[in-house]
Coordinates of C-alpha atoms and ligand atoms in Angstrom, one line a residue:
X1 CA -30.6 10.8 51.6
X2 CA -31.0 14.8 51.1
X3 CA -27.5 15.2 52.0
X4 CA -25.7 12.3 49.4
X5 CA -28.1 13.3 46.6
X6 CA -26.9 17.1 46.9
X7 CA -23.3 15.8 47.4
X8 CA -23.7 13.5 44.3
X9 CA -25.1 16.0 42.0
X10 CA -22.3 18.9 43.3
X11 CA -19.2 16.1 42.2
X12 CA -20.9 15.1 38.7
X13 CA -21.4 19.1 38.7
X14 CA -17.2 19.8 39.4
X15 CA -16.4 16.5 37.3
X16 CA -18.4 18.3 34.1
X17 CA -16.7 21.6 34.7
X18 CA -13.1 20.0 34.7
X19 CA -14.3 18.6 31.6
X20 CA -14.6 21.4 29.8
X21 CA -11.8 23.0 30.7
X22 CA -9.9 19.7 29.8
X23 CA -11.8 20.4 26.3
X24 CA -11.1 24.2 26.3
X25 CA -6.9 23.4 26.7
X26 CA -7.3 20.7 24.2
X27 CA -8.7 22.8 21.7
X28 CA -6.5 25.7 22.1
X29 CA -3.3 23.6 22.0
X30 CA -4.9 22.0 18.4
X31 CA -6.0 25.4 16.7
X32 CA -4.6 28.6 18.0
X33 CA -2.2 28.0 20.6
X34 CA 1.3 29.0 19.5
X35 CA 3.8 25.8 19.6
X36 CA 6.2 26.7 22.4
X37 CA 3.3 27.1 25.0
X38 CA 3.2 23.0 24.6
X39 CA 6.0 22.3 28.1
X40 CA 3.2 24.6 30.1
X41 CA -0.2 23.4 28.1
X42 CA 0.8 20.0 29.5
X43 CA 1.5 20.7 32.7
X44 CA -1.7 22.6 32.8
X45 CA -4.0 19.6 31.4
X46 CA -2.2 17.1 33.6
X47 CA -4.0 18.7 36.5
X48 CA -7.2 18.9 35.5
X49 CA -7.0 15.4 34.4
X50 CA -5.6 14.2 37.9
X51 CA -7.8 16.7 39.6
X52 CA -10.5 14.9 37.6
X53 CA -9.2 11.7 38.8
X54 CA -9.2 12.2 42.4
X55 CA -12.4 13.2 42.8
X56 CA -13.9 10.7 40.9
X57 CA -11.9 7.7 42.5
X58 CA -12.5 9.6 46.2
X59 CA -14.3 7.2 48.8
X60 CA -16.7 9.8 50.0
X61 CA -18.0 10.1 46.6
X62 CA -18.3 6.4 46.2
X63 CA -19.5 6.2 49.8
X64 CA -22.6 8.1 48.9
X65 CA -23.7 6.7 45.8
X66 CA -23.5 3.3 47.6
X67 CA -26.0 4.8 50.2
X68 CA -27.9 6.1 47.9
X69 CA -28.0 3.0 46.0
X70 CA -29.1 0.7 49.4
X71 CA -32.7 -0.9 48.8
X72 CA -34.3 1.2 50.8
X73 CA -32.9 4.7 50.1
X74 CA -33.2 4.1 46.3
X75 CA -36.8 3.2 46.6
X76 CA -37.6 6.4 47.4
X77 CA -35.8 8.1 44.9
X78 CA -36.9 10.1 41.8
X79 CA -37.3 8.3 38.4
X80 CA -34.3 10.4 37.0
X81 CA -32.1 10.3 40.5
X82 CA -32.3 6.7 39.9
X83 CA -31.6 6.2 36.9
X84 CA -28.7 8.6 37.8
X85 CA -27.1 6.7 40.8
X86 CA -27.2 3.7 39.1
X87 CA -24.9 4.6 36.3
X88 CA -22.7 6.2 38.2
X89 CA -22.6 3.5 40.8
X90 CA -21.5 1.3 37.2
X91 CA -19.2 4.1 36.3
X92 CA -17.2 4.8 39.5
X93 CA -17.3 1.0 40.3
X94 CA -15.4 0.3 37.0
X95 CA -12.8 2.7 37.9
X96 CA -11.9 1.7 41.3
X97 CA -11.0 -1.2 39.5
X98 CA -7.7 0.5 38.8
X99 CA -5.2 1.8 40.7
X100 CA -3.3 4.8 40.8
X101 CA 0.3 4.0 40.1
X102 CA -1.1 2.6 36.8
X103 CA -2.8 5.2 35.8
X104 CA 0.6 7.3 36.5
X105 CA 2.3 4.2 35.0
X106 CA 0.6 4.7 31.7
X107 CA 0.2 8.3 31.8
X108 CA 4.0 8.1 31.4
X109 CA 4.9 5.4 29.2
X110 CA 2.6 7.0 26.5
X111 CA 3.7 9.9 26.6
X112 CA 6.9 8.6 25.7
X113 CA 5.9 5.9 23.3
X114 CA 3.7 9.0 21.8
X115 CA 7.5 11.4 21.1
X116 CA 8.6 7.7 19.8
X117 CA 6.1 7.2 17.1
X118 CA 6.6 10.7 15.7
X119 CA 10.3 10.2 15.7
X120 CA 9.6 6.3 14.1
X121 CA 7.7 8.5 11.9
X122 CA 10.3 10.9 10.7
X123 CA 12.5 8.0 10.3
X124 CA 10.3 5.9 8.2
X125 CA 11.0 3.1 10.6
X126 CA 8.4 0.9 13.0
X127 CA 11.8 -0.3 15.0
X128 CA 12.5 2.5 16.5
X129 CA 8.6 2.7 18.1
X130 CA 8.7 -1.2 18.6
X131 CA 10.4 -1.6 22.0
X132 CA 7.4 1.5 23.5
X133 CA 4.7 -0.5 22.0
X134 CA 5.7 -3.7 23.9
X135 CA 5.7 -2.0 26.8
X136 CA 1.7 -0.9 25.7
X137 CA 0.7 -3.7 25.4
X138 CA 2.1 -5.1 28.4
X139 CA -0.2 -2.3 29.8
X140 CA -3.1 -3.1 28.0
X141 CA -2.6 -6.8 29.7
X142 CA -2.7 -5.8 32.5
X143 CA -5.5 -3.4 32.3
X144 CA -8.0 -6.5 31.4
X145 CA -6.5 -8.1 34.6
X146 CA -8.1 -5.0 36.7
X147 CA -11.0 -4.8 34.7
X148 CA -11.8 -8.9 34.3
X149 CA -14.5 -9.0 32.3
X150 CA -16.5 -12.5 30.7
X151 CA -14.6 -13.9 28.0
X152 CA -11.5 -13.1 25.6
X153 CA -9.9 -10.2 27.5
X154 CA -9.7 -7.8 24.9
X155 CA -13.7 -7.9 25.8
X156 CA -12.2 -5.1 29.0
X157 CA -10.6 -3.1 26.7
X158 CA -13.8 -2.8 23.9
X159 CA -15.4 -2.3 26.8
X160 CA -14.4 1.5 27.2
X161 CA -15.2 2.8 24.0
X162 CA -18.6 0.6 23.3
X163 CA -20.2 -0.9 26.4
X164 CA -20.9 -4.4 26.0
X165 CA -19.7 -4.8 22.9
X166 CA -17.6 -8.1 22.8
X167 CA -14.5 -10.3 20.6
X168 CA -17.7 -12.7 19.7
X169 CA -19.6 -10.4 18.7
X170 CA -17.3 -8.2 16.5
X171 CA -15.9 -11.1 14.9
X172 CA -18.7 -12.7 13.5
X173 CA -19.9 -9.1 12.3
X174 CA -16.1 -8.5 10.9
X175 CA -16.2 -11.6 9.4
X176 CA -19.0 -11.4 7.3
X177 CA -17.7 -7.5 6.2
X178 CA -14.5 -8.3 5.7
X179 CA -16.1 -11.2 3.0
X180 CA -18.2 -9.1 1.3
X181 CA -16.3 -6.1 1.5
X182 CA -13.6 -8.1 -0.7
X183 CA -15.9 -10.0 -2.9
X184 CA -17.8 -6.4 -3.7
X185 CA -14.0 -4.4 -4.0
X186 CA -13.5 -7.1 -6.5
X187 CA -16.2 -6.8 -8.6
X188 CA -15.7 -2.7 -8.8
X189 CA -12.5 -3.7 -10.0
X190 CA -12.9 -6.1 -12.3
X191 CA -15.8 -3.0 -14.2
X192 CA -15.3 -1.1 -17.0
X193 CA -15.9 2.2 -15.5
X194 CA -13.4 1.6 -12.4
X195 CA -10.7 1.0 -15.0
X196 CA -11.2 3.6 -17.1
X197 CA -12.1 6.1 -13.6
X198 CA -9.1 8.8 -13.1
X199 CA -8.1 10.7 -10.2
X200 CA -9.8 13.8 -9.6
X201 CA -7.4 16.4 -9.5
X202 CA -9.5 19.9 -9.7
X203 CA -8.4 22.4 -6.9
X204 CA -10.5 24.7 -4.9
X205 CA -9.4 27.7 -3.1
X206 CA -9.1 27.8 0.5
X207 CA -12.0 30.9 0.4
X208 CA -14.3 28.5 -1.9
X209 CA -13.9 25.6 0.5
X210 CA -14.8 27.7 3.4
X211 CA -18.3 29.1 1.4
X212 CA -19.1 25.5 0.9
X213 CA -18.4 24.9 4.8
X214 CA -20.4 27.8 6.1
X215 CA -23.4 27.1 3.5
X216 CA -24.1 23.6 5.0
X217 CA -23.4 24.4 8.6
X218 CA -26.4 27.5 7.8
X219 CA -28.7 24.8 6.1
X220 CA -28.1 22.3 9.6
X221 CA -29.6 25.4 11.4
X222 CA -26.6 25.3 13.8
X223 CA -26.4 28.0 15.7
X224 CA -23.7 30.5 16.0
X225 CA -24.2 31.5 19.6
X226 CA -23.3 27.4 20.5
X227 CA -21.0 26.5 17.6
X228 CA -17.7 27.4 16.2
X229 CA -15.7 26.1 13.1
X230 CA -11.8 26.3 13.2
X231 CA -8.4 25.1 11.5
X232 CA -6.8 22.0 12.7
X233 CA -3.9 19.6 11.4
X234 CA -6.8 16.7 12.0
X235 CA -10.6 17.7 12.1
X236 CA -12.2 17.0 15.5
X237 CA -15.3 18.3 17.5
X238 CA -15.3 19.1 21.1
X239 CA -17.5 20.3 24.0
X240 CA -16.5 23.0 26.2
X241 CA -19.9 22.8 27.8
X242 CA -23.6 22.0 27.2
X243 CA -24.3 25.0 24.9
X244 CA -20.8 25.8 23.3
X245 CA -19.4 23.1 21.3
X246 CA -16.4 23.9 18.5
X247 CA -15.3 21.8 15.4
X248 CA -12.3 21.8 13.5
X249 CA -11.1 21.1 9.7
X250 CA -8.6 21.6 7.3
X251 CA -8.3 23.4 4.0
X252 CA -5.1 22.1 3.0
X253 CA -5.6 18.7 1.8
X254 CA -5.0 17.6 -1.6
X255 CA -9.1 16.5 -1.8
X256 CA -11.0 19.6 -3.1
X257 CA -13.7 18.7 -1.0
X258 CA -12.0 17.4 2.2
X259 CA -13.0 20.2 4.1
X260 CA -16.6 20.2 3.2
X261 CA -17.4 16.0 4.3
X262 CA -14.9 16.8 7.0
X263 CA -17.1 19.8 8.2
X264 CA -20.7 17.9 7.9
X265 CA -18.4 15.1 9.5
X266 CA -17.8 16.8 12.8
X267 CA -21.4 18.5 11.8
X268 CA -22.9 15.1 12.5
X269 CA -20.8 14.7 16.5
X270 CA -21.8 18.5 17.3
X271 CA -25.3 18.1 16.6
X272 CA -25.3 14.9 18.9
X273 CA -23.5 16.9 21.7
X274 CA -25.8 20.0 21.7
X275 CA -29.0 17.6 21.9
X276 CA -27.5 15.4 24.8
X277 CA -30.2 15.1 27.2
X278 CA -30.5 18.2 29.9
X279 CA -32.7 19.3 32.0
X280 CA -32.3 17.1 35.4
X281 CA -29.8 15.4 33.9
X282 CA -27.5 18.7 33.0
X283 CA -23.9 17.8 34.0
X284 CA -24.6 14.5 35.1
X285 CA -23.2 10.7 33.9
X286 CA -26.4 10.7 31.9
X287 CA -25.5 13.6 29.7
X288 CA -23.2 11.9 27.2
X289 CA -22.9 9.7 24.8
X290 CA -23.1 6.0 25.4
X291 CA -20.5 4.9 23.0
X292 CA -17.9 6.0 20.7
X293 CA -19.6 3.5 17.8
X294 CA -22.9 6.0 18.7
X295 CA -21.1 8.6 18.0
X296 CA -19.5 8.1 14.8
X297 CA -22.6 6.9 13.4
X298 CA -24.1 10.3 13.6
X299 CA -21.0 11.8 11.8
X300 CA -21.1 8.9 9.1
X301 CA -24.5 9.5 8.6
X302 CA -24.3 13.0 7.8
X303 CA -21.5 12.7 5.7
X304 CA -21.5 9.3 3.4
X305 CA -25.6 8.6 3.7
X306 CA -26.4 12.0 3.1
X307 CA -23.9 14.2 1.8
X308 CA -22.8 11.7 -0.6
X309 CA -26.0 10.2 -1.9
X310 CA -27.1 11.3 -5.1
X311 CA -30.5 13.0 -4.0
X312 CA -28.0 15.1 -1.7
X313 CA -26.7 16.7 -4.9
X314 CA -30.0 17.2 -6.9
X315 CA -30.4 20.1 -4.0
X316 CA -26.2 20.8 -3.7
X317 CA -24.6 20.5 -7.4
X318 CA -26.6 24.3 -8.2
X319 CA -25.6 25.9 -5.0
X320 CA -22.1 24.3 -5.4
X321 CA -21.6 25.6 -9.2
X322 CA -22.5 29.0 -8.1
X323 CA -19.8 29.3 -5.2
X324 CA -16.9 27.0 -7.4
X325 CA -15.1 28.4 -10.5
X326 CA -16.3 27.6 -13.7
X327 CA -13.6 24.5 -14.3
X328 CA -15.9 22.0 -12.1
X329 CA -19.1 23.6 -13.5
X330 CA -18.8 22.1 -16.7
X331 CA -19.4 18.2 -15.1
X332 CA -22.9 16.6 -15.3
X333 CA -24.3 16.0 -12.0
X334 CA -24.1 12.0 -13.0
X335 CA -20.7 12.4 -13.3
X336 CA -19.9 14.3 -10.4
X337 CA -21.7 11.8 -8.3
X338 CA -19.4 8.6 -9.7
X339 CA -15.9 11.3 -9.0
X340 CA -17.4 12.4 -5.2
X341 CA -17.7 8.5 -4.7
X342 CA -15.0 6.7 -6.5
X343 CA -13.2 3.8 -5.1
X344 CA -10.0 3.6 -4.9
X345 CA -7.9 1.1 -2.4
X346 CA -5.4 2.6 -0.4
X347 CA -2.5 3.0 2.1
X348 CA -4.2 5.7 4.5
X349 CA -6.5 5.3 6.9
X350 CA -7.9 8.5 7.1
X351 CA -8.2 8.7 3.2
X352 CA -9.8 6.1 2.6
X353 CA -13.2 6.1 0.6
X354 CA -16.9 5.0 2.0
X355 CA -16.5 1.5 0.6
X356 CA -12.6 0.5 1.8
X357 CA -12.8 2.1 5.1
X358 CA -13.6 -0.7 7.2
X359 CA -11.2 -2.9 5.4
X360 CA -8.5 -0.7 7.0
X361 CA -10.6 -0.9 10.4
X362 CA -10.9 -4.7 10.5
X363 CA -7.1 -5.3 9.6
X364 CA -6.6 -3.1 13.1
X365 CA -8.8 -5.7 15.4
X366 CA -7.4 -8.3 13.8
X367 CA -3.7 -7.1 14.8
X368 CA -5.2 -5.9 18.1
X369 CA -6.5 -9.2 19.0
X370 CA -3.4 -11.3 18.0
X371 CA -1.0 -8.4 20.3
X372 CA -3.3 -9.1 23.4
X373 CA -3.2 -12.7 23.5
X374 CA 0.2 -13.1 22.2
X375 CA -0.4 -14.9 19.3
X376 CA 2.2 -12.5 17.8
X377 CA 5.4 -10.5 18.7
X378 CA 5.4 -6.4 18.5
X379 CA 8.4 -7.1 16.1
X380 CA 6.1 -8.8 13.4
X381 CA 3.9 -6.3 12.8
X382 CA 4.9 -4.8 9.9
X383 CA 4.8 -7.9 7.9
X384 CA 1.6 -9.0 8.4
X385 CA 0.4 -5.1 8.2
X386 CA 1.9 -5.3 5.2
X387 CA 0.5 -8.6 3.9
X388 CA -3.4 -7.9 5.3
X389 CA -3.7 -4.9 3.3
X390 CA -1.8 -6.7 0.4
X391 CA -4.6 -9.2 0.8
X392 CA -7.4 -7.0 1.7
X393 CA -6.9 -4.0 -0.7
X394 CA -4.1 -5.1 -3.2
X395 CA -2.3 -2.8 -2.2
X396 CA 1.3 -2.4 -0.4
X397 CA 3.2 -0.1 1.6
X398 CA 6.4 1.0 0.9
X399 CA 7.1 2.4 4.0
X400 CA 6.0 2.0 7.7
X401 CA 4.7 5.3 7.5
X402 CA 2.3 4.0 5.0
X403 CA 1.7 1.2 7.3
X404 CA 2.0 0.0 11.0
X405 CA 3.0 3.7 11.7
X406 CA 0.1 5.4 10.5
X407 CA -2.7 6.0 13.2
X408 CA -1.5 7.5 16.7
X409 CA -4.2 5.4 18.4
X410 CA -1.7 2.6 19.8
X411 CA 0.9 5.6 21.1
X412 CA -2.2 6.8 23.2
X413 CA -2.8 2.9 24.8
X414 CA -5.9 3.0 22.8
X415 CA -6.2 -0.4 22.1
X416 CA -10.2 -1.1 21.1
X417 CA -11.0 1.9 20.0
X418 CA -10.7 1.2 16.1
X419 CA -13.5 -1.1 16.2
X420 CA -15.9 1.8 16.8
X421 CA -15.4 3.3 12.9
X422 CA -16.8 0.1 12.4
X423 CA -19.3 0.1 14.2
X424 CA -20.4 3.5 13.5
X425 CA -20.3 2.6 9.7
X426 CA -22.6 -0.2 10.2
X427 CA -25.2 1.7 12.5
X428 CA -25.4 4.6 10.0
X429 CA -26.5 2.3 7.6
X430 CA -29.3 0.5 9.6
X431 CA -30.2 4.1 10.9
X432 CA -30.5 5.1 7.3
X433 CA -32.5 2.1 6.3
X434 CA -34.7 2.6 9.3
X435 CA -35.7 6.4 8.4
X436 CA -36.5 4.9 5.2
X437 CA -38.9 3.1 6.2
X438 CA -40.2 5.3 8.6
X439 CA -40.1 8.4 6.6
X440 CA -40.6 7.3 3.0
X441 CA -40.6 10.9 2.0
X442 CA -36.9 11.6 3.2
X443 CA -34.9 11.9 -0.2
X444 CA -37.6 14.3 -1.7
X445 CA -36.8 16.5 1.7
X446 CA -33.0 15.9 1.4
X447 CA -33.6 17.2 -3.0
X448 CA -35.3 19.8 -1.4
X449 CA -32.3 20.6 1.0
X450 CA -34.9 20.2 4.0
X451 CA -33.0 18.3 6.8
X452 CA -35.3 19.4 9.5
X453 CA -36.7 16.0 9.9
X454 CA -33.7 14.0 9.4
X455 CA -32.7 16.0 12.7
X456 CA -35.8 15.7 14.3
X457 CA -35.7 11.9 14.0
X458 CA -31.9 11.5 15.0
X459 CA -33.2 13.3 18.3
X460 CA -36.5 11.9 19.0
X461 CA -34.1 8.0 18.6
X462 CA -31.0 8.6 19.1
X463 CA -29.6 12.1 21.0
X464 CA -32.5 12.3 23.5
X465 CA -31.1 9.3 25.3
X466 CA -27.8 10.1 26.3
X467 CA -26.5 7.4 28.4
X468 CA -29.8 6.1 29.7
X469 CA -29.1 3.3 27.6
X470 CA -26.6 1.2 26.2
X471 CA -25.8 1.8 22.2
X472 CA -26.8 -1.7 21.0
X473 CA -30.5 -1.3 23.7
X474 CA -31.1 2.4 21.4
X475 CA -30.4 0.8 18.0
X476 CA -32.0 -1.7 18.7
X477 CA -35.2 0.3 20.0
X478 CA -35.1 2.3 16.9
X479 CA -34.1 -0.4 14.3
X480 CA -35.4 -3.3 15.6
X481 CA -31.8 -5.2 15.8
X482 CA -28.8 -4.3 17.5
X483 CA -25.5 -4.2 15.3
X484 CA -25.9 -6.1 11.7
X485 CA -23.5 -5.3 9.0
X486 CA -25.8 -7.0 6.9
X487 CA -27.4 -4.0 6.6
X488 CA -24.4 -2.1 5.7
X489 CA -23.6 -4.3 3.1
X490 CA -26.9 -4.5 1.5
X491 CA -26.3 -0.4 1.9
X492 CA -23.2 -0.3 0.7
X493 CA -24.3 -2.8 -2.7
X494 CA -27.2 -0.9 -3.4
X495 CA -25.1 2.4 -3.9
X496 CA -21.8 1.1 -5.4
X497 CA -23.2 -1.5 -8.0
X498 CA -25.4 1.3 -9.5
X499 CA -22.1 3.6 -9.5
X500 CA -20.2 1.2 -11.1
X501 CA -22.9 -0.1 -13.7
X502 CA -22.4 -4.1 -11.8
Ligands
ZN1 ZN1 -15.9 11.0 13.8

């Protein structure tokens, strides 16, 4: 038993270093590496990543955790070995599932289908990335044949990114957001002040943006011997390892303040990451997050729930005037709080504002779903990309690139992943509600620019649990429900009928 515990632990060990330094070449190939290191940079990740692979798909390893699991054995085993051997018996079971050549097989078809969408891209034309996509979702078939789990097969694929999250379940939630979504975009629209609302066009330079940055990071208490912020095309936030984790954003988006709700954004994943459950569970299956949805509600939560409510900006809007030039300072807070949270339906994903954002997510299962089971061809989706948003948003494309050819995700094979912006969106808001209630004297803290708390509580419900349990077992531990998008709507009416005087 001595002897399979100690081997167990050393592999999860080896598995968390490759990690990092499959995090550390991913980092440096998005901020600083220079571009012709790329032929080598891949080479160099490809065998971590298959390093990575090996070990965890080895039989010895599996062999051991299965002894370690037998009835006997496992009954005399720690609380937290346990709890330890049994995920990663879950874990390592799931991806024996698959076999090698199709790991290689995908491995290589994306990274073709991935030079294929940027070329589509350039050429403003879906046809060109059609015939790669087919060929994904072929993949992605096949995938839910290894993987077989209860229900609509797409169910395999959710799977990876949110554990035990299923088609039923998402499309009753969808369905309900997608309704009210519409019916609350509509009434917005039909307001006085959304028609007379105008695109915010002020400028701030790239040393002002970085003030407002570095003044928020300094207020999260973050700090700077685990944390770095640097420039990227896209903002993300890694870990390198358990007490160094980097973020990334960009000053030169046309949105003054992109850089500052994309830093308290990634804020929101890095403070998750460096409160991941340690001690005897350092470097084990434990110490990570249990779901991408998990995940993303911590950065939504930071950034639309906090940074963009109103009592947010009682504490911000005189620390904000002081760093900004005078041209913004002459805005009354009110005002400034309607133009940081106007709605406006769009093209782009990523630009999209608190309130339209899942529109753009749903439209994505719903193509998802209708790829995997066939219901239609690769060649069609364009058209009913461009009619969903039509009917979603009121809005139409006028290219692919403002459409089907927008997100990267289906280049990479990652089909289910979309659902988790979603889901994040909807957990931030029951977290929100739930801290609320629990904390009735949150927004005089968050006037007062005290986030202490706020932090304290994320941890004490949410970060302190790693992967000891699912994501829908913690919400529902801290909330009382697992995922309810009533919530978020009732969230999401609250703040945008006041807004828009409804
Ligand atoms: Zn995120």
């Amino acid at each position: 038993m001595k002897e399979s515990l100690e081997y167990v632990y050393k592999e999860q060990k080896e598995l968390s270093i490759y990690s990092g330094i499959g995090a550390l070449l991913g980092w440096d190939q998005m901020t600083y590496m220079p571009s012709d290191g790329s032929s080598d940079r891949a080479e160099q990740t490809a065998l971590i990543s298959r390093l990575a692979h090996e070990k965890t798909t080895a039989d010895a390893l599996y062999d051991h955790v299965r002894k370690l699991n037998e009835t006997i054995t496992f009954a005399q085993l720690k609380e937290h070995d346990k709890l330890v051997v049994t995920r990663l018996k879950k874990d390592l079971e799931k991806t024996r599932k698959i076999p090698s050549a199709f790991i290689e097989k995908i491995s290589k078809t994306t990274t073709l289908a991935y030079q294929a969408w940027e070329e589509a891209r350039a050429k403003k034309n879906f046809y060109h990335f059609a015939p790669h996509l087919e060929k994904i979702i072929e993949l992605e078939k096949e995938y839910c044949t290894y993987i077989n789990l209860p229900g609509h097969p797409y169910n395999s694929l959710l799977d990876d990114y949110e554990e035990g999250m299923t088609v039923d379940i998402l499309k009753k939630e969808f369905t309900y957001l997608r309704k009210n979504l519409i019916e609350i975009l509509d009434k917005i629209k039909t307001s006085t002040l959304f028609q007379k609302q105008k695109p915010f066009q002020k400028t701030l330079s790239i040393e002002n943006q970085k003030k407002l940055c570095n003044y928020f990071i300094k207020k999260m208490n973050l700090s700077k011997t685990k944390f770095r912020l640097d420039v990227s095309t896209h903002p993300f936030t890694t870990s390198i390892g358990n007490n160094d984790v980097r973020i990334t954003t960009n000053f030169e988006r046309k949105n003054p303040l992109f850089s500052f709700y994309s830093t308290i954004h990634e804020v929101g994943h890095a403070l998750y990451e460096l409160n991941l459950p340690q001690n005897e569970y350092k470097d084990t299956v434990i110490s990570d997050s249990p779901s991408l949805g998990l995940h993303e509600s911590q950065s939504r939560f930071w950034e639309n729930m906090i940074a963009r409510n109103k009592h947010f900006w009682v504490f911000f809007y005189p620390v904000f005037q002081k760093i900004v030039p005078k041209k913004f300072t002459t805005i009354a807070l009110d005002q400034w709080y309607r133009i940081i949270n106007q709605v406006q339906p769009s093209l782009i994903r990523v630009e999209a504002d608190e309130l339209t954002y899942c529109l753009h997510i749903i439209l994505r299962f719903e193509l998802e779903l209708m790829l995997i089971t066939d219901e239609i061809k690769v060649a069609e989706v364009p058209d009913i990309w461009d009619q969903k948003i039509q009917n979603y948003l009121g809005v139409r494309p006028h290219n692919d690139v403002e459409g089907a050819l927008q997100d990267m995700h289906w280049s990479g094979g990652s089909f289910g992943y979309f659902p988790t912006y979603a889901i994040g969106s909807i957990y931030a808001a029951q977290l929100f509600q739930t801290l609320l209630k629990h904390h009735p004297d949150t927004l005089q803290n968050i006037e007062q620019g005290d986030f202490a708390s706020i932090i304290t509580w994320l941890q004490n419900n949410i970060h302190q649990y790693g992967r000891l349990m699912t994501a829908d077992d913690i919400i529902k531990t801290c909330c009382g429900e697992g995922l309810n998008s009533q919530r978020y709507i009732s969230y999401l009416k609250d703040k945008y009928y006041t807004l828009y005087n409804i």
